[in-house]
Short mmCIF file of C-alpha atoms and ligand atoms in Angstrom, two decimals:
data_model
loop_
_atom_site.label_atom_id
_atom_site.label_comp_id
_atom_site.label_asym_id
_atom_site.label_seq_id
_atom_site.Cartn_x
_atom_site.Cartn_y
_atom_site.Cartn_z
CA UNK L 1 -26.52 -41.82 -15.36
CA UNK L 2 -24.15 -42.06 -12.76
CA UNK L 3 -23.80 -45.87 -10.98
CA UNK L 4 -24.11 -46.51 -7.08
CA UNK L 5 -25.73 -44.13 -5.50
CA UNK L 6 -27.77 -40.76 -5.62
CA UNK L 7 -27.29 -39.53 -8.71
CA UNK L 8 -30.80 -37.84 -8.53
CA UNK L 9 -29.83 -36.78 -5.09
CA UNK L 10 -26.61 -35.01 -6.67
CA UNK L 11 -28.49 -33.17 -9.12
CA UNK L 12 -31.06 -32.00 -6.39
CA UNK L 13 -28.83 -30.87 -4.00
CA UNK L 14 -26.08 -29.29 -6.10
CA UNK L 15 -27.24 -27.98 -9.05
CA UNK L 16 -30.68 -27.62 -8.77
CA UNK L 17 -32.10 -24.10 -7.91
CA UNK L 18 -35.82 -22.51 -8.34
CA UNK L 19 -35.18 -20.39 -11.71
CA UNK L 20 -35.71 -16.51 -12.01
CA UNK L 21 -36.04 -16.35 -16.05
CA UNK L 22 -36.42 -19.71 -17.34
CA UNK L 23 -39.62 -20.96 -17.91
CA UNK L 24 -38.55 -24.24 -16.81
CA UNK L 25 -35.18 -25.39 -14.94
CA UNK L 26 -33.68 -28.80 -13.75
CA UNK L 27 -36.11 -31.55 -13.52
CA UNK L 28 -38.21 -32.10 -16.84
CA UNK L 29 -36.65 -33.71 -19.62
CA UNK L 30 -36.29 -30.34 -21.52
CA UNK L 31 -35.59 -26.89 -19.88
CA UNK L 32 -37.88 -24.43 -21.49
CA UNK L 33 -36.56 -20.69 -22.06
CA UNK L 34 -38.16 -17.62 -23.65
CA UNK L 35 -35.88 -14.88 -25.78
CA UNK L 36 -37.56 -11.66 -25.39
CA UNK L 37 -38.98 -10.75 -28.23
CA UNK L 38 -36.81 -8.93 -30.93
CA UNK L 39 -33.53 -10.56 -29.82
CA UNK L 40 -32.19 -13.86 -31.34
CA UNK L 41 -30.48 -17.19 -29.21
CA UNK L 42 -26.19 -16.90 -28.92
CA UNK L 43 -25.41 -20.78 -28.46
CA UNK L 44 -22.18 -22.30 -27.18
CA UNK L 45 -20.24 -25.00 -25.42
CA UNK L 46 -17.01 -25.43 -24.35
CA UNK L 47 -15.47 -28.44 -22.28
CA UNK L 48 -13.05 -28.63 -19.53
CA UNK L 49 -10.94 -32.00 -19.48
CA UNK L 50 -8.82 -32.80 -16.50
CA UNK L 51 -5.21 -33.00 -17.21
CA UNK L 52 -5.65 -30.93 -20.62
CA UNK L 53 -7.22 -27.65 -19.32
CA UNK L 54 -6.89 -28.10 -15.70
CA UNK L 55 -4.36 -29.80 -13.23
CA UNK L 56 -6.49 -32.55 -10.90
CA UNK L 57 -5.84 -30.97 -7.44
CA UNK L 58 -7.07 -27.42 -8.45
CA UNK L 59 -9.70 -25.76 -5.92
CA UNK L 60 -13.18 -26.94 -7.35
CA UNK L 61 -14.80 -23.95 -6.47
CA UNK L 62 -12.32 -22.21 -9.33
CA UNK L 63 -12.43 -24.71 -11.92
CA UNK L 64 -16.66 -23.79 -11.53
CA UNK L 65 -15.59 -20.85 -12.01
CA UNK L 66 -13.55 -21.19 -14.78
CA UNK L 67 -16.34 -23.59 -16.32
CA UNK L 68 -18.82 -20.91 -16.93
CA UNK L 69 -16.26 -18.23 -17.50
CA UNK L 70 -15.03 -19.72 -20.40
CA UNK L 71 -17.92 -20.03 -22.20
CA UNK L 72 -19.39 -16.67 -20.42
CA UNK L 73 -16.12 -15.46 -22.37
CA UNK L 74 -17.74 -16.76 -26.07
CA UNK L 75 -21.43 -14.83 -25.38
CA UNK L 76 -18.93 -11.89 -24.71
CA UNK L 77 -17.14 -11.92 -28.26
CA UNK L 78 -21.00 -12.23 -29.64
CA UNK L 79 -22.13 -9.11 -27.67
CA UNK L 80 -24.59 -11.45 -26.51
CA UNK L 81 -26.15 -10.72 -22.97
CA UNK L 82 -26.35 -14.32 -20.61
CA UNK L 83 -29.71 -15.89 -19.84
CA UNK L 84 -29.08 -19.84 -19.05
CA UNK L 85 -26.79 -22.84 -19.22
CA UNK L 86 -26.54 -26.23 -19.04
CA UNK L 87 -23.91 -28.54 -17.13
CA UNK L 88 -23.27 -32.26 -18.65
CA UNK L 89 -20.45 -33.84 -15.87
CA UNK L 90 -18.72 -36.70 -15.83
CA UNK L 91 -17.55 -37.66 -12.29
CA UNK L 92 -14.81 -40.28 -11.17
CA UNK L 93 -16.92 -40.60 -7.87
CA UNK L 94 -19.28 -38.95 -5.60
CA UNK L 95 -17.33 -36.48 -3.54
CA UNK L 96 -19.32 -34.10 -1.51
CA UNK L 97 -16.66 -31.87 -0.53
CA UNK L 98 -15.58 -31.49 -4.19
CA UNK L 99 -18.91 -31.33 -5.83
CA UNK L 100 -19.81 -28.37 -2.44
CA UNK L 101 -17.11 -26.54 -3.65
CA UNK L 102 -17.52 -26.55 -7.68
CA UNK L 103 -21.13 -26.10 -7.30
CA UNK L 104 -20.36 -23.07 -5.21
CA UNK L 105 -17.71 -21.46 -7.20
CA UNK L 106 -20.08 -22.46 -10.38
CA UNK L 107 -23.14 -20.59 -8.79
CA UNK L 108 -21.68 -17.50 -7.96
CA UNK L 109 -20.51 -16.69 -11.30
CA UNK L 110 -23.63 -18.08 -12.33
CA UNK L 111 -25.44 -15.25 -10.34
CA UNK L 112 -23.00 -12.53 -11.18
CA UNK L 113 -24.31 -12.22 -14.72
CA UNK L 114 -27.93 -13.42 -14.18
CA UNK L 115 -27.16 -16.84 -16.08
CA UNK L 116 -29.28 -19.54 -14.65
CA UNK L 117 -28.78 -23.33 -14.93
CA UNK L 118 -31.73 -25.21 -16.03
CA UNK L 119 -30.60 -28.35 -17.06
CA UNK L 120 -27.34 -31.19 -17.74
CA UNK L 121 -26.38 -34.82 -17.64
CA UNK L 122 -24.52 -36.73 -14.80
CA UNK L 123 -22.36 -39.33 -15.70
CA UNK L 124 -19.86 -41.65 -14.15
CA UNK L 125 -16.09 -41.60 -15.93
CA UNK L 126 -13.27 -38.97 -16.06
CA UNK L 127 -13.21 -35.47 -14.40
CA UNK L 128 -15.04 -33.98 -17.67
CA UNK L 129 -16.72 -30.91 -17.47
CA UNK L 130 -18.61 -29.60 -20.80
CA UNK L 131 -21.12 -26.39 -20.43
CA UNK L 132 -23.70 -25.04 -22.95
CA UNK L 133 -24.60 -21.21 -22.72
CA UNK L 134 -27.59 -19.32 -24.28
CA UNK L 135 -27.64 -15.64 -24.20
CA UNK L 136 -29.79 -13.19 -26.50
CA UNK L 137 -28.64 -10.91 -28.58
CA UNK L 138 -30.88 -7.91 -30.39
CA UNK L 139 -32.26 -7.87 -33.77
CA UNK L 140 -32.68 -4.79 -35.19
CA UNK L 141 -34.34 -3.64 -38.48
CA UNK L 142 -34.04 -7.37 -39.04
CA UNK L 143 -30.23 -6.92 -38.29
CA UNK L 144 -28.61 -9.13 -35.53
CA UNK L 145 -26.73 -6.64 -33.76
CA UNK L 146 -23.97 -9.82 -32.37
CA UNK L 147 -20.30 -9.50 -33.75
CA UNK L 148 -18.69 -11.99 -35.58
CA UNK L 149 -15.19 -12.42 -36.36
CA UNK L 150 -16.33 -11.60 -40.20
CA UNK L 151 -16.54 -7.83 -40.31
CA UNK L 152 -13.09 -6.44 -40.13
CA UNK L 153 -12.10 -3.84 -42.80
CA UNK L 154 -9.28 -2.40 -44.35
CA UNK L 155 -8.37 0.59 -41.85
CA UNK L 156 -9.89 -0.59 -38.59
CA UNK L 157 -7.96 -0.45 -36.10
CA UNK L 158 -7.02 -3.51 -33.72
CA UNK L 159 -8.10 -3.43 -29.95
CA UNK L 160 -7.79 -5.96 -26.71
CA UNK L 161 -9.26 -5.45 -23.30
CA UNK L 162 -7.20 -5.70 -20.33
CA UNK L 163 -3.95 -7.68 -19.71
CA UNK L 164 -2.62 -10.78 -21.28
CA UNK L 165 0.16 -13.34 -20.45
CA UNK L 166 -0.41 -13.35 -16.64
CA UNK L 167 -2.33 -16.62 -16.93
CA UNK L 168 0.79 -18.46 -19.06
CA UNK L 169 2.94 -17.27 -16.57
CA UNK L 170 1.10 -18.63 -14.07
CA UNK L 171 0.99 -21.96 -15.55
CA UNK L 172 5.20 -21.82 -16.64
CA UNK L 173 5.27 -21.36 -12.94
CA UNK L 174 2.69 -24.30 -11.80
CA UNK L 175 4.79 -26.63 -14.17
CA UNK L 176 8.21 -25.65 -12.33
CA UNK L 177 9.31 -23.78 -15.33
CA UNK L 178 9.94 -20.37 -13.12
CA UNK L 179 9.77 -19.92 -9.63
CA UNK L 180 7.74 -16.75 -8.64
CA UNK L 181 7.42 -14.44 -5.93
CA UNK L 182 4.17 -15.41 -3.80
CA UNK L 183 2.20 -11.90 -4.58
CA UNK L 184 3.05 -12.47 -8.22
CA UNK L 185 2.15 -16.12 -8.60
CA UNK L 186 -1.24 -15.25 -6.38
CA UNK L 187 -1.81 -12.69 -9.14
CA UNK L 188 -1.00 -14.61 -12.40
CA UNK L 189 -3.02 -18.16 -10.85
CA UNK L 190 -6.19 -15.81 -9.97
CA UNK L 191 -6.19 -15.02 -14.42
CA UNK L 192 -5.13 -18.69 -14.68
CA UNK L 193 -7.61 -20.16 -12.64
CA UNK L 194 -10.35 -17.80 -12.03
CA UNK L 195 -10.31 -15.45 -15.55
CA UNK L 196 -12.67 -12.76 -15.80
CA UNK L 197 -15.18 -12.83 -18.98
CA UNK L 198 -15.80 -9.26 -20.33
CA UNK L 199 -19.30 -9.68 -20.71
CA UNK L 200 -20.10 -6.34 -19.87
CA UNK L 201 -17.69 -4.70 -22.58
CA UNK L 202 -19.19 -7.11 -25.10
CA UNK L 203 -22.20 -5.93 -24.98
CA UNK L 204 -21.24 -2.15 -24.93
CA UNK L 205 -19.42 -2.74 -28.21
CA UNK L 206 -22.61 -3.91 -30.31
CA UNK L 207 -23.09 -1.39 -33.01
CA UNK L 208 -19.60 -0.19 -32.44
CA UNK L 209 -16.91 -2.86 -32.85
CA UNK L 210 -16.89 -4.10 -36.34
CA UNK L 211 -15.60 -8.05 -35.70
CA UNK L 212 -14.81 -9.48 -32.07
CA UNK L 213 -13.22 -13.13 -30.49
CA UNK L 214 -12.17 -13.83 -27.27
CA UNK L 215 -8.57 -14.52 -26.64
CA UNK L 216 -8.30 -18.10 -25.46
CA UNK L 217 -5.73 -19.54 -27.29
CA UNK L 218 -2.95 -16.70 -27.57
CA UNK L 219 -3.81 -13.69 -29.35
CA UNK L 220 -1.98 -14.05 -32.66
CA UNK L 221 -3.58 -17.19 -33.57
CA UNK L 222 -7.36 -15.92 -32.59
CA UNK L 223 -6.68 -12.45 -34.21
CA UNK L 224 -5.79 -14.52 -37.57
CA UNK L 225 -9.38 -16.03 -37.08
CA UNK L 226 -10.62 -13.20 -37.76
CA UNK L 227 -8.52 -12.23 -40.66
CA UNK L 228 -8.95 -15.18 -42.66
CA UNK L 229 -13.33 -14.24 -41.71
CA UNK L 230 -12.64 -11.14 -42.65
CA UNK L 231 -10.55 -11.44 -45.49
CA UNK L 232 -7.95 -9.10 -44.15
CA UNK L 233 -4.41 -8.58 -43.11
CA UNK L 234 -3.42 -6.75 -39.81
CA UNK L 235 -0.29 -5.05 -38.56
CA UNK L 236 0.18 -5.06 -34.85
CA UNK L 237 2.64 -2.07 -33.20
CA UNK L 238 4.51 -4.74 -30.57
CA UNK L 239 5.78 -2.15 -28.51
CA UNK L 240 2.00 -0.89 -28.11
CA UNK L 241 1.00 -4.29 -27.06
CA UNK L 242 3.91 -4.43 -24.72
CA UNK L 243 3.08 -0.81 -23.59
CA UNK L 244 -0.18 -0.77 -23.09
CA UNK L 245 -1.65 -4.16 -23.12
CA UNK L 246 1.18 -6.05 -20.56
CA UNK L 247 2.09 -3.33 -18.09
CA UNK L 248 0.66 -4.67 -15.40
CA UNK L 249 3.41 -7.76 -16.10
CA UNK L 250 5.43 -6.09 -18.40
CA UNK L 251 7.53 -5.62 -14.56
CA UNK L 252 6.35 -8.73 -13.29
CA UNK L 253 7.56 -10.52 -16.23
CA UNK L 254 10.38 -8.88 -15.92
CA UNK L 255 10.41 -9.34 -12.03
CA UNK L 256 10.53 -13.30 -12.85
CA UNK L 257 13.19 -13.09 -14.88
CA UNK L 258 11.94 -13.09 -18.65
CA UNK L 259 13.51 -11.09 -20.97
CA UNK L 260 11.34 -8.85 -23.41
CA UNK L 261 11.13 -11.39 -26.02
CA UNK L 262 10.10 -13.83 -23.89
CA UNK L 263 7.16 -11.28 -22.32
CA UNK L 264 6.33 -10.77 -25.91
CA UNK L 265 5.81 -14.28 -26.58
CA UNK L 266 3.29 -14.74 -23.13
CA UNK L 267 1.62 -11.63 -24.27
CA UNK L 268 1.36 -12.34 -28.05
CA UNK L 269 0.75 -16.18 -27.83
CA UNK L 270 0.49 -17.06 -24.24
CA UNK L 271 -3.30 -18.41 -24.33
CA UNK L 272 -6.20 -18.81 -21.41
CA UNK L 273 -6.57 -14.92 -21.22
CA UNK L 274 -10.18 -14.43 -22.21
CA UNK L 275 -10.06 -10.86 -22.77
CA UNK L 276 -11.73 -9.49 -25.96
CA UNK L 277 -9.74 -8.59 -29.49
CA UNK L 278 -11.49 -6.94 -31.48
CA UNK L 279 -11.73 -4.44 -34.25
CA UNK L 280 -13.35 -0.70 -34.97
CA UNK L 281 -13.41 1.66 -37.66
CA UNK L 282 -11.06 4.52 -36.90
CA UNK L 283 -13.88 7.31 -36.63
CA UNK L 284 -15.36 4.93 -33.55
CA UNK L 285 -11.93 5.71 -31.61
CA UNK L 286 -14.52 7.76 -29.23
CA UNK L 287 -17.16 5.25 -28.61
CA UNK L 288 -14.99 2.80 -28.28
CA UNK L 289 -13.36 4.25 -25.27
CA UNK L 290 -16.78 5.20 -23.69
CA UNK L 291 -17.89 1.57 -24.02
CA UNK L 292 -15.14 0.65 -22.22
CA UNK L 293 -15.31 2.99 -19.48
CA UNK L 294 -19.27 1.76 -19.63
CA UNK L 295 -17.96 -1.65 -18.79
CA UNK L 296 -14.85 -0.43 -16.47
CA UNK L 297 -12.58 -2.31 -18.80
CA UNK L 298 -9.42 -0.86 -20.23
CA UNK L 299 -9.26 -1.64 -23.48
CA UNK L 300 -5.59 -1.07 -25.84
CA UNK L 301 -5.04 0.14 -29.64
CA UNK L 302 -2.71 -2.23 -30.75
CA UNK L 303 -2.70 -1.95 -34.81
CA UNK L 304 -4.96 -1.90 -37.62
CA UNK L 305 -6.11 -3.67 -40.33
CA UNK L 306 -4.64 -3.70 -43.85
CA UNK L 307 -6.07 -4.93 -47.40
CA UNK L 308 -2.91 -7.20 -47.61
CA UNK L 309 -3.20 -11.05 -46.21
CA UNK L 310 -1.36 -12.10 -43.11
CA UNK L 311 -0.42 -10.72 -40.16
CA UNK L 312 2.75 -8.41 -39.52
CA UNK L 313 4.46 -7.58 -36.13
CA UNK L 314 6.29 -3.91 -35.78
CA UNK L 315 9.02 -3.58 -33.10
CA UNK L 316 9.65 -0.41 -31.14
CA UNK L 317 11.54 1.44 -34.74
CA UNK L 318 8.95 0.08 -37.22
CA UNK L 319 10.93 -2.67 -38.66
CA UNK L 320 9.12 -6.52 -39.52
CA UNK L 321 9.46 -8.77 -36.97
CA UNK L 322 10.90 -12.04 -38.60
CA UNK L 323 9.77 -14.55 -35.47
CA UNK L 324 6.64 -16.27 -35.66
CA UNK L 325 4.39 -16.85 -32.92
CA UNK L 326 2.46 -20.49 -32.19
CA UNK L 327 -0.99 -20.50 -30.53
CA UNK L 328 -2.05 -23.28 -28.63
CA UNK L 329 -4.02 -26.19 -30.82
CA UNK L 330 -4.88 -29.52 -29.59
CA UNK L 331 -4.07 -31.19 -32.13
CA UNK L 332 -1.04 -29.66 -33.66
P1 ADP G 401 -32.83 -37.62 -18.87
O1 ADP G 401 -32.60 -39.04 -18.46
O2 ADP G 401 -34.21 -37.30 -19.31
O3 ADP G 401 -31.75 -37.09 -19.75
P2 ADP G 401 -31.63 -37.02 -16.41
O4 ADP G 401 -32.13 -38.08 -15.52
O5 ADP G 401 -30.28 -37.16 -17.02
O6 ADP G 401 -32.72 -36.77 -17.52
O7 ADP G 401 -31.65 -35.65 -15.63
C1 ADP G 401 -32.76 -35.28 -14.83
C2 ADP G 401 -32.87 -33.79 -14.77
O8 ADP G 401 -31.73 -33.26 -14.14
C3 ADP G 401 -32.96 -33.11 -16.14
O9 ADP G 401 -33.79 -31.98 -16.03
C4 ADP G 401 -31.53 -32.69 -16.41
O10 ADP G 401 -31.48 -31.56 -17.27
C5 ADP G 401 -31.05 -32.35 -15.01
N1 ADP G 401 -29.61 -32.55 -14.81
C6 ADP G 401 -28.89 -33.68 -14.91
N2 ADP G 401 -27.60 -33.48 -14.60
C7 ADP G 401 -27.48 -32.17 -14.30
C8 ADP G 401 -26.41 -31.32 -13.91
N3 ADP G 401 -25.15 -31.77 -13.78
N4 ADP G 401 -26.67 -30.02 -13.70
C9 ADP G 401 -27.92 -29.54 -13.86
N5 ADP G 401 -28.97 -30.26 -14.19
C10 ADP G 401 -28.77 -31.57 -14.42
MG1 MG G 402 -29.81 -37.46 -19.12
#
């Protein structure tokens, strides 16, 4: 319930929209959907709180964006495909302009992957945005074909889609830590601000990738997620991330002035990437690569996994890399 005025007007002008799928949208006191049959419900949330995830003067129509894309970004790492979500926001005040613009930036997304909003809360109190999805995901044989971060075995081999670091060097750059060229810091705030989920490659990997997570918090500390699942160990080739994960700002890293073990660092640990790591079996090296060209999304061999616990980094020659590596965690 937001106070003063038009709370119902809000909802009816902004977010409410005839549905495609859904059997019911915005306006009941439950949206209804129906799974097709055969496939299983792939549930999550994830909330955006001004001043932690997002600086108060960003464009609204990106931080919509960024809403859904986040948790657009979880379905991904399930292989799940995106049906509906829901939209509980809490609001300082009743801002048309702002509310235009996040609505806008919100919807398109929303319509890019077919994932309609049926439902939310409207509140009055801090800038808080918090977003269910739902997407399906087959069952097979009595199999659900989604992938977890459990299934990684001993020889795998480690993979991650696109680029990472650009969007912590955006944000070193919006705090005044580094001051970047213009094209550069347009590049790095459009992963920062606007990050592209790989739903698409997600759902090319069912059946093929044997664990998956989405990178939001750095890569070392999600790929460890999935080792402790698993019960695994990995070794990472660092140069091969470098290589062939960062070289789109391996030279713009470089171009701002950070030295390689700095680059490592935004690449290994940087956070707010949401590209896909994931593993495969080493006889899958094919289909892995077709599923990514399926989903025109590069995607990077970076290591395997071992039988032995914890996580090992290789430099260029081979030898251990002593340094470790801190993801982001709230509450560390
Ligand atoms: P209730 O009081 O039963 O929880 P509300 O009055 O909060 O219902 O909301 C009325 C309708 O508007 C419901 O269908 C709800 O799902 C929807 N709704 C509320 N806020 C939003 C929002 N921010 N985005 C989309 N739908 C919303
Ligand atoms: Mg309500």
């Amino acid at each position: 319930m937001l106070c003063g005025m038009g709370e119902f007007d809000l909802i009816a002008r902004y977010f409410t929209r005839p549905t495609a799928h859904a059997v019911l949208g915005v306006g009941d006191d439950c949206a209804l959907l129906q799974p097709a049959p055969g496939t299983q419900l792939a549930i999550s949330s994830d909330m955006l709180v001004e001043g932690r995830h997002f600086f108060a003067d960003v464009d609204p129509a990106a931080l919509g964006h960024k809403a859904l894309a986040v948790n657009l970004s979880d379905l991904a790492a399930c292989g799940a495909k995106p049906l509906a979500f829901t939209l509980a926001l809490s609001l300082p005040r009743v801002d048309e302009t702002w509310l235009a613009g996040f609505s806008k930036g919100l919807l398109a997304l929303a319509d890019a992957h077919g994932c309609e909003l049926v439902g939310g809360d409207t509140t009055q109190g801090p800038l808080n945005i918090c977003i269910t999805v739902f997407g399906e995901v087959p069952v097979v044989s009595g199999k659900s074909q989604a992938l977890l971060r459990s299934g990684a075995k001993p020889g795998d081999d480690v993979y991650v889609s696109g680029t990472l670091g650009d969007a912590r060097l955006a944000l070193e750059a919006l705090r005044g830590a580094v001051t970047l060229p213009p094209d550069l810091l347009a590049q790095a705030r459009l992963r920062l601000e606007q990050p592209t989920p790989r739903v698409a490659l997600g759902q090319a990997l069912r059946g093929i990738a044997s664990a998956a997570i989405d990178v939001s918090d750095g890569l070392l500390g999600d790929l460890r997620h999935i080792l402790r699942t698993s019960s695994a160990g990995a070794t990472l080739e660092t140069s091969n991330a470098i290589n062939l994960v960062a070289t789109s700002q391996d030279t713009a890293l470089a171009r701002a002035g950070f030295d390689t073990e700095k680059q490592l660092e935004f690449v290994l640990a940087g956070g707010d990437d949401y590209e896909l790591a994931f593993t495969a079996p080493a006889s899958a090296r094919d289909a892995v690569q077709a599923a990514a060209r399926q989903a025109h999304t590069a995607v990077s061999r970076i290591g395997r996994i071992d039988a032995n616990p914890g996580l090992r980094l290789l430099d260029a020659a081979g030898a251990l890399i002593e340094r470790r590596y801190a993801s982001f965690d709230h509450f560390a």
